């Protein structure tokens, strides 16, 4: 609302705003609003803002059609449609989550000034904007150099960015033979794709299959079932075989098998297997399944853990970007311009690191004594050499 009113105040004649902008609007939108986690009267604020936005959009559409295409007016229109709806009695209603269809984070507009910025949440971190993926070298005895920075929307999964990173590194002749990545970039499919397309050994933790076993302690995991790849059959611990083997495109690259409801109903240990009418299993095709099994076994070894420990160095790099260069404070609008900022920041980090290696540390000289300290020394009167010393 404030951004739209600022645009109208710049573009429209002042007389056209008389009667529209009231004292209430002056109090609500006359200055930037900074609401805390628990703002006062939230329902009243939501109701008033929705009615004000609806009134402003109708007013501009009818009285000032020449300004209807303004970027802030159009941003207000989209944000209004995403957060409010008009009922049969022409009343503005807030879209309550789970009832009236609030848009997902991937399309929800969070800024009237940058319509491509998105809201995201990772663990305890929440932000509005974009996501930066940083790649650096980690060879022993050499300067760690940033080789790539990729900027994506905040809602894009990390794994979707990895193929693009590898392609760009290959184009610049910087593709590594081994790539240590976070768990968010790791999957069996990506490991296989990186090895096939770029001959890159992708090193990262492959997550274990999440089942009720971790909570109940008495549920058969997928490893308890025997898979016959040649005949496309799966045998359960009780000796029953699955009648179906589904490999439809909607499940790719996974295979899904269902056991018979009759077999599961009469099974004496059904409670240790499933709470549904019949057990369902989903697993990767043969070659990827073996790769997944081998990867999970390998990452339990001491050698793999020592090899993967190098990846911890990227955390200090992220801290250097954030604390030293303010990378999380975007200075521009739009994803393309934010990417320029990220690239320039990476260049600055590289220059600093190389400069430290090329320039020897300056010789440090002790601070000369003050007049009083000089007098004490001249009189051989003992004094403390450091403020940290205790009397």
mmCIF file of C-alpha atoms in Angstrom:
data_model
loop_
_atom_site.group_PDB
_atom_site.id
_atom_site.type_symbol
_atom_site.label_atom_id
_atom_site.label_comp_id
_atom_site.label_asym_id
_atom_site.label_seq_id
_atom_site.Cartn_x
_atom_site.Cartn_y
_atom_site.Cartn_z
ATOM 1 C CA UNK A 1 0.000 0.000 0.000
ATOM 2 C CA UNK A 2 2.713 2.462 0.915
ATOM 3 C CA UNK A 3 4.696 1.685 -2.257
ATOM 4 C CA UNK A 4 1.577 2.151 -4.418
ATOM 5 C CA UNK A 5 0.708 5.444 -2.738
ATOM 6 C CA UNK A 6 4.262 6.694 -3.207
ATOM 7 C CA UNK A 7 3.995 5.895 -6.917
ATOM 8 C CA UNK A 8 0.668 7.719 -7.245
ATOM 9 C CA UNK A 9 2.048 10.732 -5.375
ATOM 10 C CA UNK A 10 4.911 10.945 -7.891
ATOM 11 C CA UNK A 11 2.887 10.395 -11.050
ATOM 12 C CA UNK A 12 -0.578 11.846 -10.379
ATOM 13 C CA UNK A 13 -1.702 15.432 -9.906
ATOM 14 C CA UNK A 14 -2.112 16.214 -6.177
ATOM 15 C CA UNK A 15 -5.781 17.168 -6.697
ATOM 16 C CA UNK A 16 -6.619 13.599 -7.722
ATOM 17 C CA UNK A 17 -5.523 12.237 -4.348
ATOM 18 C CA UNK A 18 -7.656 14.638 -2.321
ATOM 19 C CA UNK A 19 -10.459 12.702 -0.671
ATOM 20 C CA UNK A 20 -8.707 9.373 -1.240
ATOM 21 C CA UNK A 21 -5.763 9.751 1.106
ATOM 22 C CA UNK A 22 -7.287 10.362 4.537
ATOM 23 C CA UNK A 23 -5.789 10.963 7.952
ATOM 24 C CA UNK A 24 -6.135 7.248 8.721
ATOM 25 C CA UNK A 25 -4.132 6.418 5.626
ATOM 26 C CA UNK A 26 -1.561 8.995 6.635
ATOM 27 C CA UNK A 27 -1.078 7.255 9.967
ATOM 28 C CA UNK A 28 -0.974 3.771 8.447
ATOM 29 C CA UNK A 29 1.147 4.387 5.353
ATOM 30 C CA UNK A 30 2.895 7.687 5.939
ATOM 31 C CA UNK A 31 6.057 5.931 7.044
ATOM 32 C CA UNK A 32 7.601 2.491 6.657
ATOM 33 C CA UNK A 33 5.965 -0.157 8.852
ATOM 34 C CA UNK A 34 8.246 -2.390 10.878
ATOM 35 C CA UNK A 35 6.157 -5.012 12.609
ATOM 36 C CA UNK A 36 7.647 -7.341 15.194
ATOM 37 C CA UNK A 37 6.890 -11.004 15.640
ATOM 38 C CA UNK A 38 3.798 -10.196 17.696
ATOM 39 C CA UNK A 39 2.264 -6.968 16.314
ATOM 40 C CA UNK A 40 -0.634 -5.368 18.128
ATOM 41 C CA UNK A 41 -4.168 -5.952 16.798
ATOM 42 C CA UNK A 42 -3.106 -8.266 13.932
ATOM 43 C CA UNK A 43 -6.647 -9.073 12.765
ATOM 44 C CA UNK A 44 -7.577 -5.402 12.648
ATOM 45 C CA UNK A 45 -4.438 -4.603 10.660
ATOM 46 C CA UNK A 46 -5.188 -7.396 8.185
ATOM 47 C CA UNK A 47 -8.806 -6.298 7.763
ATOM 48 C CA UNK A 48 -8.037 -2.581 7.382
ATOM 49 C CA UNK A 49 -5.165 -3.130 4.940
ATOM 50 C CA UNK A 50 -7.239 -5.429 2.752
ATOM 51 C CA UNK A 51 -10.132 -2.965 2.559
ATOM 52 C CA UNK A 52 -7.743 -0.078 1.876
ATOM 53 C CA UNK A 53 -6.007 -1.981 -0.929
ATOM 54 C CA UNK A 54 -9.322 -2.940 -2.519
ATOM 55 C CA UNK A 55 -10.515 0.678 -2.382
ATOM 56 C CA UNK A 56 -7.260 2.019 -3.831
ATOM 57 C CA UNK A 57 -7.233 -0.466 -6.717
ATOM 58 C CA UNK A 58 -10.854 0.325 -7.631
ATOM 59 C CA UNK A 59 -10.192 4.062 -7.404
ATOM 60 C CA UNK A 60 -7.178 3.926 -9.707
ATOM 61 C CA UNK A 61 -8.958 1.616 -12.155
ATOM 62 C CA UNK A 62 -11.933 4.003 -12.488
ATOM 63 C CA UNK A 63 -10.547 7.487 -11.785
ATOM 64 C CA UNK A 64 -6.939 7.179 -12.989
ATOM 65 C CA UNK A 65 -6.822 4.461 -15.682
ATOM 66 C CA UNK A 66 -3.695 6.029 -17.180
ATOM 67 C CA UNK A 67 -1.794 5.007 -14.025
ATOM 68 C CA UNK A 68 -3.196 1.474 -13.807
ATOM 69 C CA UNK A 69 -0.117 -0.040 -15.454
ATOM 70 C CA UNK A 70 2.255 1.394 -12.838
ATOM 71 C CA UNK A 71 4.647 -1.272 -11.457
ATOM 72 C CA UNK A 72 3.693 -0.649 -7.812
ATOM 73 C CA UNK A 73 -0.028 -0.626 -8.586
ATOM 74 C CA UNK A 74 0.307 -3.923 -10.436
ATOM 75 C CA UNK A 75 2.394 -5.347 -7.591
ATOM 76 C CA UNK A 76 -0.322 -4.322 -5.122
ATOM 77 C CA UNK A 77 -2.954 -5.971 -7.329
ATOM 78 C CA UNK A 78 -1.066 -9.282 -7.409
ATOM 79 C CA UNK A 79 -0.289 -9.244 -3.692
ATOM 80 C CA UNK A 80 -3.934 -8.419 -2.917
ATOM 81 C CA UNK A 81 -5.169 -11.367 -5.012
ATOM 82 C CA UNK A 82 -2.695 -13.701 -3.334
ATOM 83 C CA UNK A 83 -3.747 -12.718 0.190
ATOM 84 C CA UNK A 84 -7.422 -11.688 -0.045
ATOM 85 C CA UNK A 85 -10.628 -12.680 -1.804
ATOM 86 C CA UNK A 86 -14.032 -11.020 -2.311
ATOM 87 C CA UNK A 87 -17.051 -12.940 -1.007
ATOM 88 C CA UNK A 88 -20.596 -12.936 -2.458
ATOM 89 C CA UNK A 89 -21.492 -9.861 -0.401
ATOM 90 C CA UNK A 90 -18.561 -7.904 -1.863
ATOM 91 C CA UNK A 91 -16.594 -8.034 1.386
ATOM 92 C CA UNK A 92 -12.829 -8.400 1.534
ATOM 93 C CA UNK A 93 -11.783 -11.637 3.244
ATOM 94 C CA UNK A 94 -8.294 -12.712 4.334
ATOM 95 C CA UNK A 95 -7.099 -15.989 2.845
ATOM 96 C CA UNK A 96 -6.666 -18.126 5.950
ATOM 97 C CA UNK A 97 -3.942 -20.795 5.514
ATOM 98 C CA UNK A 98 -5.478 -24.150 4.687
ATOM 99 C CA UNK A 99 -8.917 -22.767 3.820
ATOM 100 C CA UNK A 100 -8.943 -20.185 1.040
ATOM 101 C CA UNK A 101 -5.761 -21.149 -0.782
ATOM 102 C CA UNK A 102 -2.766 -19.061 0.219
ATOM 103 C CA UNK A 103 -0.161 -19.404 -2.549
ATOM 104 C CA UNK A 104 2.936 -21.540 -1.958
ATOM 105 C CA UNK A 105 6.238 -19.836 -1.220
ATOM 106 C CA UNK A 106 7.449 -20.556 -4.750
ATOM 107 C CA UNK A 107 5.010 -17.987 -6.225
ATOM 108 C CA UNK A 108 4.033 -15.803 -3.255
ATOM 109 C CA UNK A 109 5.220 -12.197 -3.748
ATOM 110 C CA UNK A 110 6.940 -10.838 -0.645
ATOM 111 C CA UNK A 111 8.204 -7.465 -1.879
ATOM 112 C CA UNK A 112 6.480 -4.799 -4.012
ATOM 113 C CA UNK A 113 9.888 -3.674 -5.284
ATOM 114 C CA UNK A 114 11.218 -7.074 -6.404
ATOM 115 C CA UNK A 115 8.522 -9.459 -7.626
ATOM 116 C CA UNK A 116 10.974 -12.335 -8.080
ATOM 117 C CA UNK A 117 12.175 -12.374 -4.441
ATOM 118 C CA UNK A 118 10.745 -15.215 -2.372
ATOM 119 C CA UNK A 119 10.375 -16.248 1.267
ATOM 120 C CA UNK A 120 12.324 -19.294 2.418
ATOM 121 C CA UNK A 121 13.187 -21.116 5.607
ATOM 122 C CA UNK A 122 16.125 -23.439 6.243
ATOM 123 C CA UNK A 123 16.328 -24.884 9.745
ATOM 124 C CA UNK A 124 16.261 -21.797 11.980
ATOM 125 C CA UNK A 125 17.110 -19.269 9.242
ATOM 126 C CA UNK A 126 14.324 -17.334 7.505
ATOM 127 C CA UNK A 127 14.743 -14.737 4.811
ATOM 128 C CA UNK A 128 13.231 -13.032 1.775
ATOM 129 C CA UNK A 129 15.288 -12.841 -1.369
ATOM 130 C CA UNK A 130 17.568 -15.325 -3.118
ATOM 131 C CA UNK A 131 19.928 -18.199 -2.450
ATOM 132 C CA UNK A 132 23.652 -18.270 -3.206
ATOM 133 C CA UNK A 133 25.634 -21.487 -3.795
ATOM 134 C CA UNK A 134 29.396 -21.121 -3.327
ATOM 135 C CA UNK A 135 32.049 -23.510 -4.672
ATOM 136 C CA UNK A 136 35.742 -23.303 -3.729
ATOM 137 C CA UNK A 137 38.912 -25.349 -4.097
ATOM 138 C CA UNK A 138 40.231 -27.313 -1.118
ATOM 139 C CA UNK A 139 43.614 -28.662 -2.258
ATOM 140 C CA UNK A 140 46.179 -29.086 0.479
ATOM 141 C CA UNK A 141 48.893 -26.437 0.671
ATOM 142 C CA UNK A 142 47.225 -24.008 -1.768
ATOM 143 C CA UNK A 143 45.082 -20.903 -1.490
ATOM 144 C CA UNK A 144 41.389 -21.742 -1.455
ATOM 145 C CA UNK A 145 39.861 -19.984 -4.449
ATOM 146 C CA UNK A 146 36.157 -19.397 -5.116
ATOM 147 C CA UNK A 147 35.498 -21.015 -8.495
ATOM 148 C CA UNK A 148 31.755 -20.518 -8.842
ATOM 149 C CA UNK A 149 28.815 -18.643 -7.332
ATOM 150 C CA UNK A 150 25.289 -19.578 -8.411
ATOM 151 C CA UNK A 151 22.257 -17.455 -7.533
ATOM 152 C CA UNK A 152 18.807 -19.031 -7.489
ATOM 153 C CA UNK A 153 15.390 -18.268 -6.086
ATOM 154 C CA UNK A 154 15.168 -18.877 -2.368
ATOM 155 C CA UNK A 155 12.669 -21.712 -2.796
ATOM 156 C CA UNK A 156 14.742 -23.752 -5.276
ATOM 157 C CA UNK A 157 16.058 -27.007 -3.827
ATOM 158 C CA UNK A 158 19.848 -27.249 -3.562
ATOM 159 C CA UNK A 159 19.974 -30.451 -5.592
ATOM 160 C CA UNK A 160 18.451 -28.747 -8.634
ATOM 161 C CA UNK A 161 21.358 -26.292 -8.765
ATOM 162 C CA UNK A 162 24.166 -28.852 -8.827
ATOM 163 C CA UNK A 163 23.942 -29.891 -12.528
ATOM 164 C CA UNK A 164 24.057 -26.231 -13.532
ATOM 165 C CA UNK A 165 27.130 -25.693 -11.341
ATOM 166 C CA UNK A 166 28.932 -28.638 -12.908
ATOM 167 C CA UNK A 167 28.092 -27.482 -16.437
ATOM 168 C CA UNK A 168 29.414 -23.991 -15.761
ATOM 169 C CA UNK A 169 32.603 -25.298 -14.151
ATOM 170 C CA UNK A 170 33.186 -27.533 -17.165
ATOM 171 C CA UNK A 171 32.775 -24.617 -19.570
ATOM 172 C CA UNK A 172 35.483 -22.692 -17.688
ATOM 173 C CA UNK A 173 37.808 -25.672 -17.367
ATOM 174 C CA UNK A 174 37.453 -25.788 -13.565
ATOM 175 C CA UNK A 175 35.570 -29.040 -13.148
ATOM 176 C CA UNK A 176 37.003 -31.033 -10.204
ATOM 177 C CA UNK A 177 37.515 -34.776 -10.140
ATOM 178 C CA UNK A 178 36.022 -34.876 -6.647
ATOM 179 C CA UNK A 179 33.288 -32.577 -5.343
ATOM 180 C CA UNK A 180 32.525 -32.441 -1.605
ATOM 181 C CA UNK A 181 28.959 -31.243 -1.090
ATOM 182 C CA UNK A 182 26.425 -30.721 1.667
ATOM 183 C CA UNK A 183 23.700 -33.278 2.280
ATOM 184 C CA UNK A 184 21.192 -31.039 0.519
ATOM 185 C CA UNK A 185 23.045 -31.561 -2.777
ATOM 186 C CA UNK A 186 23.467 -35.303 -2.360
ATOM 187 C CA UNK A 187 21.269 -38.007 -3.819
ATOM 188 C CA UNK A 188 21.928 -41.287 -5.569
ATOM 189 C CA UNK A 189 20.559 -39.892 -8.823
ATOM 190 C CA UNK A 190 22.891 -36.885 -8.675
ATOM 191 C CA UNK A 191 25.900 -39.070 -7.857
ATOM 192 C CA UNK A 192 25.165 -41.238 -10.872
ATOM 193 C CA UNK A 193 24.518 -38.228 -13.122
ATOM 194 C CA UNK A 194 27.703 -36.429 -12.059
ATOM 195 C CA UNK A 195 29.778 -39.552 -12.722
ATOM 196 C CA UNK A 196 28.158 -40.195 -16.114
ATOM 197 C CA UNK A 197 28.036 -36.643 -17.484
ATOM 198 C CA UNK A 198 31.165 -35.083 -15.993
ATOM 199 C CA UNK A 199 33.235 -37.916 -14.458
ATOM 200 C CA UNK A 200 32.962 -36.164 -11.081
ATOM 201 C CA UNK A 201 33.018 -38.169 -7.868
ATOM 202 C CA UNK A 202 30.266 -36.555 -5.784
ATOM 203 C CA UNK A 203 31.046 -36.957 -2.092
ATOM 204 C CA UNK A 204 28.282 -36.269 0.397
ATOM 205 C CA UNK A 205 26.082 -38.034 2.937
ATOM 206 C CA UNK A 206 23.269 -40.132 1.486
ATOM 207 C CA UNK A 207 20.345 -40.020 3.903
ATOM 208 C CA UNK A 208 19.107 -43.226 5.444
ATOM 209 C CA UNK A 209 15.567 -44.399 4.718
ATOM 210 C CA UNK A 210 13.193 -42.806 7.245
ATOM 211 C CA UNK A 211 10.779 -45.395 8.699
ATOM 212 C CA UNK A 212 8.803 -45.944 11.862
ATOM 213 C CA UNK A 213 11.666 -48.068 13.117
ATOM 214 C CA UNK A 214 13.382 -44.976 14.542
ATOM 215 C CA UNK A 215 10.271 -44.181 16.616
ATOM 216 C CA UNK A 216 8.687 -47.549 17.396
ATOM 217 C CA UNK A 217 11.649 -49.889 17.244
ATOM 218 C CA UNK A 218 9.636 -52.854 15.955
ATOM 219 C CA UNK A 219 9.033 -52.191 12.261
ATOM 220 C CA UNK A 220 10.628 -54.126 9.407
ATOM 221 C CA UNK A 221 12.770 -51.831 7.275
ATOM 222 C CA UNK A 222 13.173 -52.155 3.531
ATOM 223 C CA UNK A 223 16.384 -54.120 4.042
ATOM 224 C CA UNK A 224 14.341 -56.956 5.572
ATOM 225 C CA UNK A 225 12.770 -57.653 2.171
ATOM 226 C CA UNK A 226 14.463 -59.692 -0.571
ATOM 227 C CA UNK A 227 14.386 -58.202 -4.072
ATOM 228 C CA UNK A 228 14.476 -60.515 -7.091
ATOM 229 C CA UNK A 229 15.539 -58.154 -9.861
ATOM 230 C CA UNK A 230 15.379 -60.736 -12.637
ATOM 231 C CA UNK A 231 11.777 -61.801 -11.974
ATOM 232 C CA UNK A 232 10.649 -58.404 -10.570
ATOM 233 C CA UNK A 233 9.421 -59.855 -7.308
ATOM 234 C CA UNK A 234 9.902 -58.857 -3.674
ATOM 235 C CA UNK A 235 9.665 -61.344 -0.818
ATOM 236 C CA UNK A 236 8.723 -60.266 2.692
ATOM 237 C CA UNK A 237 10.158 -61.793 5.916
ATOM 238 C CA UNK A 238 7.162 -64.174 6.045
ATOM 239 C CA UNK A 239 7.826 -65.525 2.551
ATOM 240 C CA UNK A 240 4.994 -63.754 0.730
ATOM 241 C CA UNK A 241 5.795 -62.258 -2.676
ATOM 242 C CA UNK A 242 4.521 -59.014 -4.157
ATOM 243 C CA UNK A 243 2.015 -59.339 -7.016
ATOM 244 C CA UNK A 244 2.797 -55.914 -8.526
ATOM 245 C CA UNK A 245 5.951 -54.159 -9.774
ATOM 246 C CA UNK A 246 5.213 -50.619 -10.945
ATOM 247 C CA UNK A 247 7.698 -48.445 -12.861
ATOM 248 C CA UNK A 248 5.429 -45.709 -14.244
ATOM 249 C CA UNK A 249 6.933 -42.372 -15.399
ATOM 250 C CA UNK A 250 5.251 -40.590 -12.480
ATOM 251 C CA UNK A 251 7.429 -42.574 -10.055
ATOM 252 C CA UNK A 252 10.694 -42.294 -12.002
ATOM 253 C CA UNK A 253 13.330 -43.236 -11.158
ATOM 254 C CA UNK A 254 11.715 -45.283 -8.351
ATOM 255 C CA UNK A 255 10.064 -48.705 -8.454
ATOM 256 C CA UNK A 256 6.950 -49.329 -6.372
ATOM 257 C CA UNK A 257 5.649 -52.715 -5.265
ATOM 258 C CA UNK A 258 2.468 -53.578 -3.352
ATOM 259 C CA UNK A 259 1.821 -56.707 -1.345
ATOM 260 C CA UNK A 260 -1.541 -58.457 -1.369
ATOM 261 C CA UNK A 261 -4.093 -57.236 1.177
ATOM 262 C CA UNK A 262 -5.092 -60.849 1.809
ATOM 263 C CA UNK A 263 -1.533 -61.871 2.653
ATOM 264 C CA UNK A 264 -1.035 -58.873 4.919
ATOM 265 C CA UNK A 265 -4.420 -59.316 6.632
ATOM 266 C CA UNK A 266 -3.648 -62.897 7.638
ATOM 267 C CA UNK A 267 0.002 -62.188 8.536
ATOM 268 C CA UNK A 268 0.730 -62.897 12.250
ATOM 269 C CA UNK A 269 3.370 -60.111 12.438
ATOM 270 C CA UNK A 270 1.491 -57.445 10.470
ATOM 271 C CA UNK A 271 1.786 -54.942 13.333
ATOM 272 C CA UNK A 272 5.570 -55.137 13.009
ATOM 273 C CA UNK A 273 5.403 -54.362 9.290
ATOM 274 C CA UNK A 274 2.711 -51.794 8.447
ATOM 275 C CA UNK A 275 -0.318 -49.946 9.782
ATOM 276 C CA UNK A 276 -1.970 -49.920 6.341
ATOM 277 C CA UNK A 277 -4.076 -52.664 4.785
ATOM 278 C CA UNK A 278 -1.010 -53.867 2.849
ATOM 279 C CA UNK A 279 2.709 -53.126 2.832
ATOM 280 C CA UNK A 280 4.034 -50.848 0.099
ATOM 281 C CA UNK A 281 7.718 -50.536 -0.808
ATOM 282 C CA UNK A 282 9.459 -47.930 -2.934
ATOM 283 C CA UNK A 283 13.076 -48.331 -4.034
ATOM 284 C CA UNK A 284 15.473 -47.319 -6.773
ATOM 285 C CA UNK A 285 16.229 -49.412 -9.893
ATOM 286 C CA UNK A 286 18.886 -52.124 -9.621
ATOM 287 C CA UNK A 287 21.978 -50.086 -10.550
ATOM 288 C CA UNK A 288 21.000 -47.080 -8.425
ATOM 289 C CA UNK A 289 19.911 -49.316 -5.568
ATOM 290 C CA UNK A 290 23.364 -50.912 -5.427
ATOM 291 C CA UNK A 291 25.000 -47.475 -5.603
ATOM 292 C CA UNK A 292 22.806 -46.287 -2.732
ATOM 293 C CA UNK A 293 23.636 -49.328 -0.593
ATOM 294 C CA UNK A 294 27.353 -48.950 -1.232
ATOM 295 C CA UNK A 295 27.265 -45.212 -0.475
ATOM 296 C CA UNK A 296 25.481 -45.694 2.836
ATOM 297 C CA UNK A 297 27.958 -48.379 3.864
ATOM 298 C CA UNK A 298 30.977 -46.312 2.807
ATOM 299 C CA UNK A 299 29.970 -43.200 4.727
ATOM 300 C CA UNK A 300 30.100 -45.156 7.989
ATOM 301 C CA UNK A 301 33.835 -45.792 7.604
ATOM 302 C CA UNK A 302 36.549 -43.694 9.231
ATOM 303 C CA UNK A 303 38.303 -43.140 5.905
ATOM 304 C CA UNK A 304 35.211 -41.583 4.345
ATOM 305 C CA UNK A 305 34.645 -39.315 7.341
ATOM 306 C CA UNK A 306 38.224 -38.043 7.196
ATOM 307 C CA UNK A 307 37.895 -37.460 3.466
ATOM 308 C CA UNK A 308 34.604 -35.599 3.862
ATOM 309 C CA UNK A 309 35.905 -33.475 6.770
ATOM 310 C CA UNK A 310 37.434 -31.035 4.260
ATOM 311 C CA UNK A 311 33.947 -29.810 3.358
ATOM 312 C CA UNK A 312 33.725 -28.083 6.741
ATOM 313 C CA UNK A 313 35.983 -25.383 5.298
ATOM 314 C CA UNK A 314 33.109 -23.983 3.232
ATOM 315 C CA UNK A 315 31.355 -22.964 6.463
ATOM 316 C CA UNK A 316 34.132 -20.498 7.253
ATOM 317 C CA UNK A 317 33.886 -19.222 3.677
ATOM 318 C CA UNK A 318 30.157 -18.584 4.091
ATOM 319 C CA UNK A 319 30.922 -16.752 7.340
ATOM 320 C CA UNK A 320 33.552 -14.688 5.506
ATOM 321 C CA UNK A 321 31.004 -13.748 2.841
ATOM 322 C CA UNK A 322 28.359 -12.819 5.412
ATOM 323 C CA UNK A 323 30.378 -11.208 8.202
ATOM 324 C CA UNK A 324 33.109 -9.609 6.109
ATOM 325 C CA UNK A 325 31.181 -8.536 3.021
ATOM 326 C CA UNK A 326 27.506 -8.382 4.039
ATOM 327 C CA UNK A 327 26.436 -10.873 1.393
ATOM 328 C CA UNK A 328 23.058 -11.480 3.025
ATOM 329 C CA UNK A 329 22.134 -7.826 2.609
ATOM 330 C CA UNK A 330 21.205 -7.556 -1.061
ATOM 331 C CA UNK A 331 22.104 -4.152 -2.511
ATOM 332 C CA UNK A 332 20.139 -4.574 -5.743
ATOM 333 C CA UNK A 333 16.754 -5.680 -6.997
ATOM 334 C CA UNK A 334 16.124 -8.689 -9.263
ATOM 335 C CA UNK A 335 17.909 -12.021 -9.349
ATOM 336 C CA UNK A 336 20.308 -11.007 -12.135
ATOM 337 C CA UNK A 337 21.594 -7.981 -10.239
ATOM 338 C CA UNK A 338 21.827 -9.956 -6.993
ATOM 339 C CA UNK A 339 23.996 -12.465 -8.868
ATOM 340 C CA UNK A 340 26.318 -9.642 -9.927
ATOM 341 C CA UNK A 341 26.725 -8.721 -6.259
ATOM 342 C CA UNK A 342 27.508 -12.333 -5.365
ATOM 343 C CA UNK A 343 30.128 -12.609 -8.114
ATOM 344 C CA UNK A 344 31.795 -9.331 -7.119
ATOM 345 C CA UNK A 345 31.868 -10.506 -3.512
ATOM 346 C CA UNK A 346 33.562 -13.745 -4.566
ATOM 347 C CA UNK A 347 36.165 -11.771 -6.534
ATOM 348 C CA UNK A 348 36.856 -9.618 -3.455
ATOM 349 C CA UNK A 349 37.305 -12.720 -1.290
ATOM 350 C CA UNK A 350 39.723 -14.242 -3.805
ATOM 351 C CA UNK A 351 41.788 -11.035 -3.984
ATOM 352 C CA UNK A 352 42.006 -10.871 -0.193
ATOM 353 C CA UNK A 353 43.127 -14.490 0.076
ATOM 354 C CA UNK A 354 45.755 -14.198 -2.630
ATOM 355 C CA UNK A 355 47.024 -10.916 -1.171
ATOM 356 C CA UNK A 356 47.535 -12.563 2.223
ATOM 357 C CA UNK A 357 49.728 -15.228 0.595
ATOM 358 C CA UNK A 358 51.751 -12.789 -1.502
ATOM 359 C CA UNK A 359 52.308 -10.133 1.151
ATOM 360 C CA UNK A 360 54.359 -10.819 4.239
ATOM 361 C CA UNK A 361 52.917 -9.686 7.541
ATOM 362 C CA UNK A 362 54.177 -6.241 8.624
ATOM 363 C CA UNK A 363 56.739 -6.148 11.387
ATOM 364 C CA UNK A 364 55.096 -5.301 14.691
ATOM 365 C CA UNK A 365 56.761 -2.770 16.989
ATOM 366 C CA UNK A 366 55.895 -2.431 20.658
ATOM 367 C CA UNK A 367 53.956 0.658 21.651
ATOM 368 C CA UNK A 368 56.282 3.341 23.099
ATOM 369 C CA UNK A 369 55.755 4.103 26.784
ATOM 370 C CA UNK A 370 53.727 7.141 27.809
ATOM 371 C CA UNK A 371 55.303 10.031 29.747
ATOM 372 C CA UNK A 372 54.204 8.582 33.070
ATOM 373 C CA UNK A 373 55.400 5.109 32.163
ATOM 374 C CA UNK A 374 58.720 6.533 31.069
ATOM 375 C CA UNK A 375 59.069 8.332 34.398
ATOM 376 C CA UNK A 376 58.268 5.138 36.312
ATOM 377 C CA UNK A 377 60.857 3.218 34.330
ATOM 378 C CA UNK A 378 63.427 5.976 34.875
ATOM 379 C CA UNK A 379 62.847 5.751 38.636
ATOM 380 C CA UNK A 380 62.842 1.944 38.543
ATOM 381 C CA UNK A 381 59.324 1.916 39.931
ATOM 382 C CA UNK A 382 57.610 -1.377 39.005
ATOM 383 C CA UNK A 383 54.530 -1.129 36.812
ATOM 384 C CA UNK A 384 52.237 -3.612 35.110
ATOM 385 C CA UNK A 385 53.205 -4.386 31.522
ATOM 386 C CA UNK A 386 49.650 -5.379 30.480
ATOM 387 C CA UNK A 387 46.174 -4.304 31.475
ATOM 388 C CA UNK A 388 45.317 -7.991 31.801
ATOM 389 C CA UNK A 389 47.720 -8.389 34.744
ATOM 390 C CA UNK A 390 46.129 -8.562 38.183
ATOM 391 C CA UNK A 391 47.408 -6.933 41.342
#
